[in-house]
XYZ file of C-alpha atoms in Angstrom:
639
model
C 0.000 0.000 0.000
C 1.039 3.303 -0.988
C 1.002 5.606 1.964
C 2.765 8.567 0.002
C -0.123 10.966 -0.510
C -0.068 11.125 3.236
C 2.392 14.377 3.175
C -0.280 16.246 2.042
C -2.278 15.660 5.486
C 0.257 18.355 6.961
C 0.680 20.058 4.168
C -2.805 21.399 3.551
C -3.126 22.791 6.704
C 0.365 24.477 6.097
C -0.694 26.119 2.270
C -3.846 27.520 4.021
C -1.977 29.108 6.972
C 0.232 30.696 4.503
C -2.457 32.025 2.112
C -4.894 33.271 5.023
C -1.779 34.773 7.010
C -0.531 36.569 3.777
C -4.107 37.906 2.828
C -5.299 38.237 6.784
C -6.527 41.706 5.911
C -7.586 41.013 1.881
C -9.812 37.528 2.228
C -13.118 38.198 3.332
C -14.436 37.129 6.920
C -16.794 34.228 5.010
C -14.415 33.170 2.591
C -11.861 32.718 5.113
C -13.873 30.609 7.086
C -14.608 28.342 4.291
C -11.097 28.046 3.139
C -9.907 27.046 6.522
C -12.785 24.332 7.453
C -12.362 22.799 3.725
C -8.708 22.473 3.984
C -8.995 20.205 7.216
C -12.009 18.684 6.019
C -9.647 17.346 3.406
C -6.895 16.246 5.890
C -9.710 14.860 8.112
C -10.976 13.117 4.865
C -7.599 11.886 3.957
C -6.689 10.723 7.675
C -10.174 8.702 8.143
C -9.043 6.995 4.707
C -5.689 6.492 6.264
C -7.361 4.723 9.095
C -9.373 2.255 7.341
C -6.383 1.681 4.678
C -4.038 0.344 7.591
C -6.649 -0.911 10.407
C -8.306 -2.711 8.287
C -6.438 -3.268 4.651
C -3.135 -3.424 5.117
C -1.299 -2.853 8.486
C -2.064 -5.929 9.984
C 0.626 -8.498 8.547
C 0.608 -11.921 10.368
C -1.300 -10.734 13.496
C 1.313 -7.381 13.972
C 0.360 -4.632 12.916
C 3.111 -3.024 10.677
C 5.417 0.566 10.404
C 5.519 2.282 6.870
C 7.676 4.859 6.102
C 6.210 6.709 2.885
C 8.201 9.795 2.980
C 11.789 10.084 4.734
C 14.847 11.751 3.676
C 18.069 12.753 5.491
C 18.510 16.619 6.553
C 21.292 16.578 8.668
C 24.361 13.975 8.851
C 26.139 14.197 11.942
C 27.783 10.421 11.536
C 27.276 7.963 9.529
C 24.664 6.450 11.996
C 23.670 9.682 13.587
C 21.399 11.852 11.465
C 18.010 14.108 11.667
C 15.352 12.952 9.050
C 12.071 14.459 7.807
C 9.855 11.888 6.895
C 6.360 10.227 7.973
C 6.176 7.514 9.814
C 2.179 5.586 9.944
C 1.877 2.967 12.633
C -0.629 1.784 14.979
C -0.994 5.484 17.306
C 0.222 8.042 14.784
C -2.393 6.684 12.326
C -5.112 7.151 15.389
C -3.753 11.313 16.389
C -4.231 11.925 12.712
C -8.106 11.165 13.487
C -8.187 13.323 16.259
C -6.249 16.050 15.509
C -7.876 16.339 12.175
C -11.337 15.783 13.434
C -11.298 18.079 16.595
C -9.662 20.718 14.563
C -12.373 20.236 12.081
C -15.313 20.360 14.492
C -13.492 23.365 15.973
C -12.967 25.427 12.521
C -16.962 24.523 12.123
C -17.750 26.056 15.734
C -15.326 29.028 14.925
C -17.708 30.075 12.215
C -20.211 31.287 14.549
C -18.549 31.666 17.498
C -15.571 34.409 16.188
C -18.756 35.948 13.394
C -17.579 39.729 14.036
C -14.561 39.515 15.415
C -12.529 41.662 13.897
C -9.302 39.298 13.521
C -11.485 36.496 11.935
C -8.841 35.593 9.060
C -6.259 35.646 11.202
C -8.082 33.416 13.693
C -8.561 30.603 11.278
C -4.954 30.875 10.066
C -3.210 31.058 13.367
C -5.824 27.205 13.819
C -4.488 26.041 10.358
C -0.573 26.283 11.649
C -1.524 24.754 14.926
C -2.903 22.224 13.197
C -0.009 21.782 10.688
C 2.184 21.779 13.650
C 0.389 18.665 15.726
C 0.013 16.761 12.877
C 3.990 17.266 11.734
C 4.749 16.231 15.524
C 2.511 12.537 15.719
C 3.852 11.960 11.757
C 7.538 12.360 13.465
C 10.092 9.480 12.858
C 12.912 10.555 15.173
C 12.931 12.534 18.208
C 14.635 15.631 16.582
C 11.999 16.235 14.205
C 9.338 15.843 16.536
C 11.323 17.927 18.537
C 11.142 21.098 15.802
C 7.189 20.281 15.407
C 6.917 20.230 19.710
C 8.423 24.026 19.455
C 6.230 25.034 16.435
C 3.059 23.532 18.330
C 4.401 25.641 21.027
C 4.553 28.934 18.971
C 0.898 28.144 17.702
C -0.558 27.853 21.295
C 1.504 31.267 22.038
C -0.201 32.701 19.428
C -3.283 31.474 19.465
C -3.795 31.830 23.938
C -3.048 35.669 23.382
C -5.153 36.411 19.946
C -6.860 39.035 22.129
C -3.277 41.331 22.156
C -5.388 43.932 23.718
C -6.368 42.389 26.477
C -3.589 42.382 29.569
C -4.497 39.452 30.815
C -4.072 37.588 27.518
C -0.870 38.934 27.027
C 0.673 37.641 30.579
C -1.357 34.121 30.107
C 0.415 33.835 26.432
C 3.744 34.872 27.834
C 3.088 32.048 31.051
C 2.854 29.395 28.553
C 5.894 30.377 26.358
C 8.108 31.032 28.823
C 7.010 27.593 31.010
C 6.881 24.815 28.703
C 9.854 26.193 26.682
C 11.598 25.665 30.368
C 10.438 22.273 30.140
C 11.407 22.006 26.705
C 14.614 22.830 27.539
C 15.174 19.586 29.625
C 13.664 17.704 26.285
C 16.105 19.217 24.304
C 19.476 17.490 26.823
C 17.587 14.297 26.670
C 17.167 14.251 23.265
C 21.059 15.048 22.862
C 21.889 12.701 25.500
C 20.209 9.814 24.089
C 21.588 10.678 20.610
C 24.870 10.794 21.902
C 25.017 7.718 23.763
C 22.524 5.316 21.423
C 24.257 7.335 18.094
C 20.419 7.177 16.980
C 17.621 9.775 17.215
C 15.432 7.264 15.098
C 11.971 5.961 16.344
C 12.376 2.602 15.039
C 15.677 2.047 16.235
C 15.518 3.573 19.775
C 12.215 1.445 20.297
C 13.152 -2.016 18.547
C 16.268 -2.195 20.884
C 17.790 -5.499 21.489
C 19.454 -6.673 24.957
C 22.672 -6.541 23.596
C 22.116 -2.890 22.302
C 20.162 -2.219 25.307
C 23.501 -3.313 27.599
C 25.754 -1.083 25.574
C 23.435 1.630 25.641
C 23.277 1.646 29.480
C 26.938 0.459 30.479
C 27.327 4.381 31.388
C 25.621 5.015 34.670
C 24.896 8.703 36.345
C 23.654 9.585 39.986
C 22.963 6.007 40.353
C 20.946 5.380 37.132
C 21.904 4.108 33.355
C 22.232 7.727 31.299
C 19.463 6.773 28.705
C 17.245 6.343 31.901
C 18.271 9.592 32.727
C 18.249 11.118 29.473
C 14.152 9.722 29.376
C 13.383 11.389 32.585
C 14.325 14.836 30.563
C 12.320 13.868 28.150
C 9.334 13.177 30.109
C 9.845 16.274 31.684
C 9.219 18.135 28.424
C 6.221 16.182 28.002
C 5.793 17.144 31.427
C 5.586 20.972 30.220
C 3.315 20.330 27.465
C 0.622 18.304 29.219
C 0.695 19.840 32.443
C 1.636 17.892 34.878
C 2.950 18.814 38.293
C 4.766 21.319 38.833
C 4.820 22.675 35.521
C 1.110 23.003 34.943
C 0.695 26.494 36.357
C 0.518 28.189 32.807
C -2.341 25.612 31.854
C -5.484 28.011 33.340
C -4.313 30.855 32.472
C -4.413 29.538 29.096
C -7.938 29.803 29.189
C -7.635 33.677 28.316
C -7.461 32.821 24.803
C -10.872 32.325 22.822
C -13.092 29.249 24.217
C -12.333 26.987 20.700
C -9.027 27.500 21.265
C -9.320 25.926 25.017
C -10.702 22.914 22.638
C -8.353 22.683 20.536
C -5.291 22.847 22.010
C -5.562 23.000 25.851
C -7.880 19.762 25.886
C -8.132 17.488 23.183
C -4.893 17.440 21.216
C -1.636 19.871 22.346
C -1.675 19.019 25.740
C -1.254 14.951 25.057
C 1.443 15.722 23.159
C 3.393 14.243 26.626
C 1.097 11.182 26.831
C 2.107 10.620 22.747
C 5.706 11.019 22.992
C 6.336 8.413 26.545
C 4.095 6.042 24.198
C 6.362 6.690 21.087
C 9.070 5.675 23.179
C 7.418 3.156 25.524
C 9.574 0.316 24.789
C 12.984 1.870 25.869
C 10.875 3.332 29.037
C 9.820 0.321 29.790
C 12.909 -1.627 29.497
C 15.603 0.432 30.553
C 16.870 -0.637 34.136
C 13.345 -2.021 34.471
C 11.330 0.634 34.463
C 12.774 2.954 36.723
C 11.824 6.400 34.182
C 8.304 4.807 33.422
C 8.016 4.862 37.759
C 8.680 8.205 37.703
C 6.109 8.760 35.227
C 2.971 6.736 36.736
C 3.526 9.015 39.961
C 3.230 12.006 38.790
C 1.010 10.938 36.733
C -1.094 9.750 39.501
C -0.553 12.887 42.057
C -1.375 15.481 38.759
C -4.827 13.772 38.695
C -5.223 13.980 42.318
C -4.038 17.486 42.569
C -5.639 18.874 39.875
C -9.176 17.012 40.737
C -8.780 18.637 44.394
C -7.795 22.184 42.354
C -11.541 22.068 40.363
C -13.765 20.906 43.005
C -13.578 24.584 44.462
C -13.130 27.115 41.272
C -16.197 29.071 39.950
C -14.823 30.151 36.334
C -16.180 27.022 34.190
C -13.478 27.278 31.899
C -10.967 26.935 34.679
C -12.785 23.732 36.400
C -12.386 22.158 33.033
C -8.549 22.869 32.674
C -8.371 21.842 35.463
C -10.023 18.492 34.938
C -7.745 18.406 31.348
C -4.758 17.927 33.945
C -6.053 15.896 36.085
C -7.499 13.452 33.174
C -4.094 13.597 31.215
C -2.614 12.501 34.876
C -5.151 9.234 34.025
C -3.348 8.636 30.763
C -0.061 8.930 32.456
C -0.190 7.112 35.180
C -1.824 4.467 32.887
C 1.697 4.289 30.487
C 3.485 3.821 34.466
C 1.775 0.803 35.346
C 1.900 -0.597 31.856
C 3.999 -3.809 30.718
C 4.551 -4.539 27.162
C 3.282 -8.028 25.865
C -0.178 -9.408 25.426
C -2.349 -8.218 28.672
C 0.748 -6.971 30.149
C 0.276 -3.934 28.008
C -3.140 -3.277 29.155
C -2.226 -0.060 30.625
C -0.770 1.446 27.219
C -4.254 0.631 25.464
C -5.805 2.008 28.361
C -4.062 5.359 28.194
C -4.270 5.484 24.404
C -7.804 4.647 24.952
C -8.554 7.330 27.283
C -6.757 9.953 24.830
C -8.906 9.017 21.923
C -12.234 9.278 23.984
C -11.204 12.180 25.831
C -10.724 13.755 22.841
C -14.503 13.834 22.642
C -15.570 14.223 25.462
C -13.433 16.902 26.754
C -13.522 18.873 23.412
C -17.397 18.686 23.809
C -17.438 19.790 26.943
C -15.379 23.173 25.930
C -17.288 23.710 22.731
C -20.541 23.509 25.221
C -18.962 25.693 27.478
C -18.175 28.503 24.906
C -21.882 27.861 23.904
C -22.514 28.965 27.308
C -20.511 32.180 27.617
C -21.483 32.829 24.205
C -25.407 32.993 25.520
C -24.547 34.525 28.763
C -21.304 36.459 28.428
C -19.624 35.388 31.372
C -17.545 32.498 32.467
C -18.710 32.477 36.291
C -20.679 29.646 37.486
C -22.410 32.793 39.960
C -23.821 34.373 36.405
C -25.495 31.101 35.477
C -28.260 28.960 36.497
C -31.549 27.328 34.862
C -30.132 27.150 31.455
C -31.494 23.955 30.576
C -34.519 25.423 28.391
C -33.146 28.251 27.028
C -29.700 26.279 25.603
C -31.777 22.622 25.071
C -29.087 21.349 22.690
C -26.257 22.939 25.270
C -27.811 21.292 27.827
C -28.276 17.642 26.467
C -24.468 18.096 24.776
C -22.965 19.082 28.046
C -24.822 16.600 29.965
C -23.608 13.623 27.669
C -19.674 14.780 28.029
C -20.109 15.263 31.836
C -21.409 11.522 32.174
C -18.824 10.572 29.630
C -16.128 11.732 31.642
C -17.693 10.824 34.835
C -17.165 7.079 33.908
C -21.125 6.065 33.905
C -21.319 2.647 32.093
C -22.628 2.547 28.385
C -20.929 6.170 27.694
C -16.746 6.524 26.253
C -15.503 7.410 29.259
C -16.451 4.747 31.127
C -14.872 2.059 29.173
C -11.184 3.584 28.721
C -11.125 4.872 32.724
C -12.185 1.413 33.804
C -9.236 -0.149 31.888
C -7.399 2.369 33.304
C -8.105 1.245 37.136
C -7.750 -2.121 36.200
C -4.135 -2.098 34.607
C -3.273 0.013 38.076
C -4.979 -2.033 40.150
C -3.112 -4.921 38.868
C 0.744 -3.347 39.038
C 0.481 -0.551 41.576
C -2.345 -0.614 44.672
C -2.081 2.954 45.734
C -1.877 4.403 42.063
C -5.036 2.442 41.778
C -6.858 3.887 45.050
C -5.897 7.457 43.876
C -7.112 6.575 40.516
C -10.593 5.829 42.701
C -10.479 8.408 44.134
C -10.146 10.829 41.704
C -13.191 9.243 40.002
C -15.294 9.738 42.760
C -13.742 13.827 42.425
C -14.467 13.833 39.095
C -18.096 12.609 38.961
C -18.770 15.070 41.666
C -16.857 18.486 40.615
C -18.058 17.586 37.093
C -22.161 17.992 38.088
C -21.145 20.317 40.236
C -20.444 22.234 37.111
C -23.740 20.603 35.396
C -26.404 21.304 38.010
C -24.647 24.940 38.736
C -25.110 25.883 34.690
C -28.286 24.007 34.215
C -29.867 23.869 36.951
C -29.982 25.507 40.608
C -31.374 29.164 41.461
C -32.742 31.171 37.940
C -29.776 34.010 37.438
C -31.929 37.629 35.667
C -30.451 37.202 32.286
C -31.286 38.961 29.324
C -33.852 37.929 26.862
C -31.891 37.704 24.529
C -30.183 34.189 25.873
C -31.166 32.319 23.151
C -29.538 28.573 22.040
C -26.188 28.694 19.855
C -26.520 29.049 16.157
C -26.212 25.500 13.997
C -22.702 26.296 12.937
C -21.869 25.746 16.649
C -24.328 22.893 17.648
C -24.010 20.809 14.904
C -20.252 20.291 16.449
C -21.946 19.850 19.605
C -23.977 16.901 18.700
C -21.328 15.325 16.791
C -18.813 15.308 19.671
C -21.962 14.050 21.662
C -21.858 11.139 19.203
C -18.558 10.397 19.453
C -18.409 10.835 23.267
C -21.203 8.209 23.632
C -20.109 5.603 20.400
C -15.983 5.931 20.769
C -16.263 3.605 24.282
C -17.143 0.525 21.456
C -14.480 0.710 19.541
C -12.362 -2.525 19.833
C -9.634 -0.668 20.690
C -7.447 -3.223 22.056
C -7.368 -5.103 18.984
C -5.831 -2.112 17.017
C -3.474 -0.091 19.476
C -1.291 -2.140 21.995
C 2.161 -2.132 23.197
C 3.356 -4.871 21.422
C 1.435 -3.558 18.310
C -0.342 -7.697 18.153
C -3.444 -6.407 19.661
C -5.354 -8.334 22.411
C -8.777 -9.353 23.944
C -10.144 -6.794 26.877
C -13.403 -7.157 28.956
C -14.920 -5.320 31.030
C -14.024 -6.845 34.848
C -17.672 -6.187 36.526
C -16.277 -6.813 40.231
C -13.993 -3.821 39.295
C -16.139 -2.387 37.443
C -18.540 -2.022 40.178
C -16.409 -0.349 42.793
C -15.629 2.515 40.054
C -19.786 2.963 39.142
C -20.327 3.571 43.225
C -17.735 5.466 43.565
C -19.011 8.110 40.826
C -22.393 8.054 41.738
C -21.787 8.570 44.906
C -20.020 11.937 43.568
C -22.968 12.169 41.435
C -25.478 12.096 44.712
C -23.443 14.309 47.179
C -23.346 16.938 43.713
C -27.212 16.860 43.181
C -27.698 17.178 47.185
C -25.177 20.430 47.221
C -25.979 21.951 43.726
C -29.440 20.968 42.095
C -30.634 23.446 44.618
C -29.648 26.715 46.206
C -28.548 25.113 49.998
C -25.748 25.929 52.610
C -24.091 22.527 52.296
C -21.480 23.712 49.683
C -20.593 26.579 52.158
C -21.064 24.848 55.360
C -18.421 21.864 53.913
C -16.186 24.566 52.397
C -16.125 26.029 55.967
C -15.726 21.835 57.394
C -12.081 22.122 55.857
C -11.396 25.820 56.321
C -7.637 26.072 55.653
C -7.097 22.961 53.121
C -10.006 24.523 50.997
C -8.345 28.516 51.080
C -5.436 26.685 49.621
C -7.408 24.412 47.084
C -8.918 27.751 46.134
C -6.134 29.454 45.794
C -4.513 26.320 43.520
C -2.138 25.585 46.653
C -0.325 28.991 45.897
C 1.861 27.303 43.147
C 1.622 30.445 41.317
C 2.613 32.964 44.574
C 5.273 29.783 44.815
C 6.717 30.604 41.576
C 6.873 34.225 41.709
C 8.941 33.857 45.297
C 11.143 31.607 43.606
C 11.557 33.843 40.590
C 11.481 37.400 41.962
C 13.007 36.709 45.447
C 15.257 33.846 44.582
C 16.472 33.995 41.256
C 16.228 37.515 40.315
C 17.694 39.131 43.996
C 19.733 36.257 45.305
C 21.258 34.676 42.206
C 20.806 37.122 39.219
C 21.228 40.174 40.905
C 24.791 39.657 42.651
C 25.893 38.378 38.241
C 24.476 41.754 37.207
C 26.484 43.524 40.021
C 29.591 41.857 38.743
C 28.577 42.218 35.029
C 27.802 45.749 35.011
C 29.955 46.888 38.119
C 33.533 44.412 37.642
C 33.354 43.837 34.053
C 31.685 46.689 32.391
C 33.515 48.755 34.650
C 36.964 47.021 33.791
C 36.179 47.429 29.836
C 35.021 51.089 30.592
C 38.717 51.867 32.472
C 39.927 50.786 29.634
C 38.049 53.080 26.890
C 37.967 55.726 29.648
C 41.624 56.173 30.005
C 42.495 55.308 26.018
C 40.514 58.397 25.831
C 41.861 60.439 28.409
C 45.607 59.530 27.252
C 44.541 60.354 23.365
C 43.684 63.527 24.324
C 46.899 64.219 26.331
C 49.155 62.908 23.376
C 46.436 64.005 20.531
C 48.715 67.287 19.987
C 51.809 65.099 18.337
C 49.914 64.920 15.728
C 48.669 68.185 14.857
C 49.229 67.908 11.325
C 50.806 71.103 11.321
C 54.343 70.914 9.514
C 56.253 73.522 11.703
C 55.135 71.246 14.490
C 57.237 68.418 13.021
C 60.025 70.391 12.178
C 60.257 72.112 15.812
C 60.063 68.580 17.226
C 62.573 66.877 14.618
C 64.955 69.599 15.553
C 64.407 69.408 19.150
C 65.397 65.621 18.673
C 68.359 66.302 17.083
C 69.497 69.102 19.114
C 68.276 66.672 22.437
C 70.256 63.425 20.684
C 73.581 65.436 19.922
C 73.834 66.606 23.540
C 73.238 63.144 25.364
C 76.206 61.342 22.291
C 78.301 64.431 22.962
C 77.916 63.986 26.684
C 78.311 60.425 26.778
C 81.137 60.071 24.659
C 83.301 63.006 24.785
């Protein structure tokens, strides 16, 4: 099977970015909207025939499903076994983010139409979505860590972009600048693993790195640091740029903030595709994790994968802007696919934890992009992100309503919908490796059901906020997304997934374990209950409970203080004990040095600057006085 027309999959996105950034201010508002949504349509169009081609045609030689490399050609030669390729690689996970980059960012270019009708950067809106989405799909088509390396920073440029659109707006502007400046931090620590591991393995190639044999595997590791092979260490660094990018603990503070930027953008990138760019790149590279000095990096991952999700899930139990509950619940969810990849083995079953996670990406997707899209629906009607400005929407946004209420059982984990499926793998492939990763996965079940209809019954239902008559539902350009996503978010949890995405790329049998199964369907409707007792009507539980934990909740509110945390360590640390003493010494010790020097070349030029007055008596006075001074010391000396 030819693969090859797959470069244009990126490279549609890429032509339309160009032509609607060059003519931003010449295309009309209508025909740039219909440029953009056709040109993914046609990557979404080519991806879904992608799918089927190797699921179902193709990929699947002898029981394993198979890599093809249709495009890949050598930029850079370093040695001869030590190079940076472009290319396209199309195996079992890249082949399933084409579908959901392509069809979120579709479903999101759709919603744009109505939702940015007006705004006065329009073009420029849909062009800024077309390089995103040229960016993420050059970054899951990578075949070496380098070049997903150069699509990771251009996916980071996009979300810069794209988080502060509103450039008038302060707040934008510091949110844009928190993301840039945080994950490229991260990104930073990506960039010495990558080096590290190319130094050391003398590959940056997928297929190598990943199809490792022992013997390779003992020569790679024969060099040991602070107790620990190097290419262990050198994945840790990589993980934590992954880290950056998917928000996890600690570097998820820039992920709310985020939210400043318009509410399709929130779906785009900050739930259903940029932020598991982490969860994509420790699968990409799963084997090695999982391998090297048994397991060690892939233990550091499941933990903070599993505290994120706890963290995070405490975080959005007590926030009021709706955008910023669901960011919230982004990092803790992407936590869930984390800690998933940590508890994971490779073979068979083994691997029941990478399905899981890849699983829980693909239906989160959905879900979590629904619940956004809904949520700009919302603000859209009501012009206000507060969960205080809301109330009773249910029959003025019916479509909302039902759409919303779909993604929030999804995501809840009630049987029969996506979410339930892919979470309950989840529990069970940490239930079976790691028993506390597995009771904070509960746990944070039981948080998310509950924070979740907190949000439902708060927008929805609950005391009837004065709002304006003209609240009226969202126009079709934006629900017809909404009831798609509602589709998905309800149909993606029967999707034999195990048979077509596994560690060990032969696929597998899953089932749902009922006894497990159980325990997790309590758990969230007992989150379900206590949030229909607090919020379905105006009562004093929520404040009476709030005032139950008094201290612990201040600092849930206030997100623990990670970003007052930050700002001590930056301002009063960095800045006034570390950076301030080097500027001392650079401006006061070397600048001053380099300025002695000019200052007294200067001084002694001008002292000396009469020699050479170009005046020729001047010359002759002093080549006489020379003479006349020269004859009297030989006369004296030698007479």
């Amino acid at each position: 099977m030819d693969f090859t027309y797959t470069i244009l999959i990126p490279l549609i996105p890429l032509i339309t970015f160009l032509i609607l950034g060059i003519g931003s201010f010449k295309i009309k508002p209508n025909i740039s909207g219909f440029i953009g949504t056709a040109s993914i349509g046609t990557s979404l169009i080519l991806s879904l025939y992608t799918a089927y081609k190797y699921f179902f045609v193709v990929g699947n030689v002898d029981g394993v499903f198979q890599t093809f490399y249709p495009f890949k050609t050598v930029w850079m030669n370093f040695t001869p076994t030590l190079h940076i390729d472009m290319g396209i690689l199309i195996d079992p996970i890249s082949v399933m983010m084409l579908v959901v980059v392509t069809l979120i960012s579709f479903l999101v270019n759709v919603y744009s139409i109505g939702y940015m009708k007006g705004d006065t950067g329009f073009t420029k809106f849909f062009a800024f979505l077309s390089l995103f989405t040229f960016s993420m799909l050059g970054l899951v088509l990578a075949t070496n860590l380098f070049q997903i390396y150069i699509f990771w920073e251009l996916v980071g440029v996009s979300s810069f972009l794209l988080i502060g659109f509103y450039y008038t707006k302060p707040s934008a502007i510091i949110a844009a600048k928190k993301a840039f400046i945080v994950t490229r931090f991260a990104d930073l620590f990506f960039l010495i693993g990558i080096l590290l591991m190319g130094y050391y393995t003398g590959t940056f190639d997928f297929d190598t790195l990943t199809s490792a044999d022992s013997a390779q595997l003992a020569q790679w590791t024969s060099v040991s640091f602070m107790g620990m092979s190097i290419i262990t260490f050198s994945l840790i660094l990589i993980f934590i740029g992954g880290a950056g990018k998917s928000a996890m603990f600690p570097l998820h503070i820039w992920l709310p903030d985020a939210m400043e930027g318009p509410t399709p953008v929130s779906a785009l990138i900050h739930a259903a595709t940029m932020v598991v760019a982490g969860v994509y790149l420790v699968a990409r590279l799963f084997n090695i994790y999982q391998i090297a000095d048994d397991g060690l990096a892939l233990e550091v991952v499941a933990y903070v994968g599993a505290f994120s999700s706890l963290f995070a899930a405490i975080i959005a139990l007590t926030q009021n802007d709706i955008k910023r509950v669901l960011a919230f619940s982004t990092m803790s969810q992407i936590g869930y696919m984390m800690l998933a990849l940590g508890v994971s083995g490779y073979e068979g079953h083994e691997g029941l934890g990478y399905m899981a996670s890849m699983w829980h990406l693909f239906t989160h997707a959905m879900f979590k992009g629904l619940l956004f899209l809904a949520a700009g629906s919302i603000i859209h009607a009501v012009h206000s992100n507060m969960l205080q400005d809301m109330g009773s929407l249910r029959k003025k946004l019916p479509i909302t309503h039902i759409t919303f209420l779909i993604a929030t059982l999804a995501i809840s984990g009630i049987p029969f919908f996506s979410g339930f499926f892919s979470k309950d793998e989840i529990l069970a492939a940490a239930y079976h490796h790691n028993k506390l990763i597995y009771f904070v996965g509960l746990f944070v079940a039981g948080l998310t059901a509950f924070y979740m209809f907190r949000l439902y019954f708060g927008i929805f239902w609950g005391r009837e906020v004065a709002h304006s008559d003209k609240v009226h539902e969202s126009p079709k350009s934006m629900t017809i997304p909404l009831m798609i996503l509602a589709f998905m978010s309800f149909a993606a949890g029967y999707i034999p997934f195990s048979k077509y995405v596994s560690a060990d790329r032969k696929g597998f049998h899953s089932h749902i374990d009922w006894s497990m199964a159980t325990i997790a369907i309590i758990t969230a409707f007992i989150g379900i209950a206590l949030a229909f007792v607090f919020y379905k009507k105006e009562s004093k539980y929520p404040e009476k409970i709030a005032n139950a934990f008094g201290v612990f909740y201040r600092w849930a509110y206030k997100k623990f203080y990670m970003d007052e945390l930050y700002f001590f360590i930056t301002r009063q640390i960095i800045f006034k004990r570390i950076s301030a003493p080097f500027a001392w010494f650079d401006k006061k010790v070397v600048d001053g040095t380099m300025d002695l020097v000019g200052n007294t070349t200067v001084e002694t030029s001008k002292k000396i600057k009469g020699i050479q007055s170009g005046k020729v008596q001047d010359y002759a006075m002093f080549f006489v006085g020379g003479v006349v001074v020269i004859a009297m010391i030989v006369k004296y000396l030698f007479n």
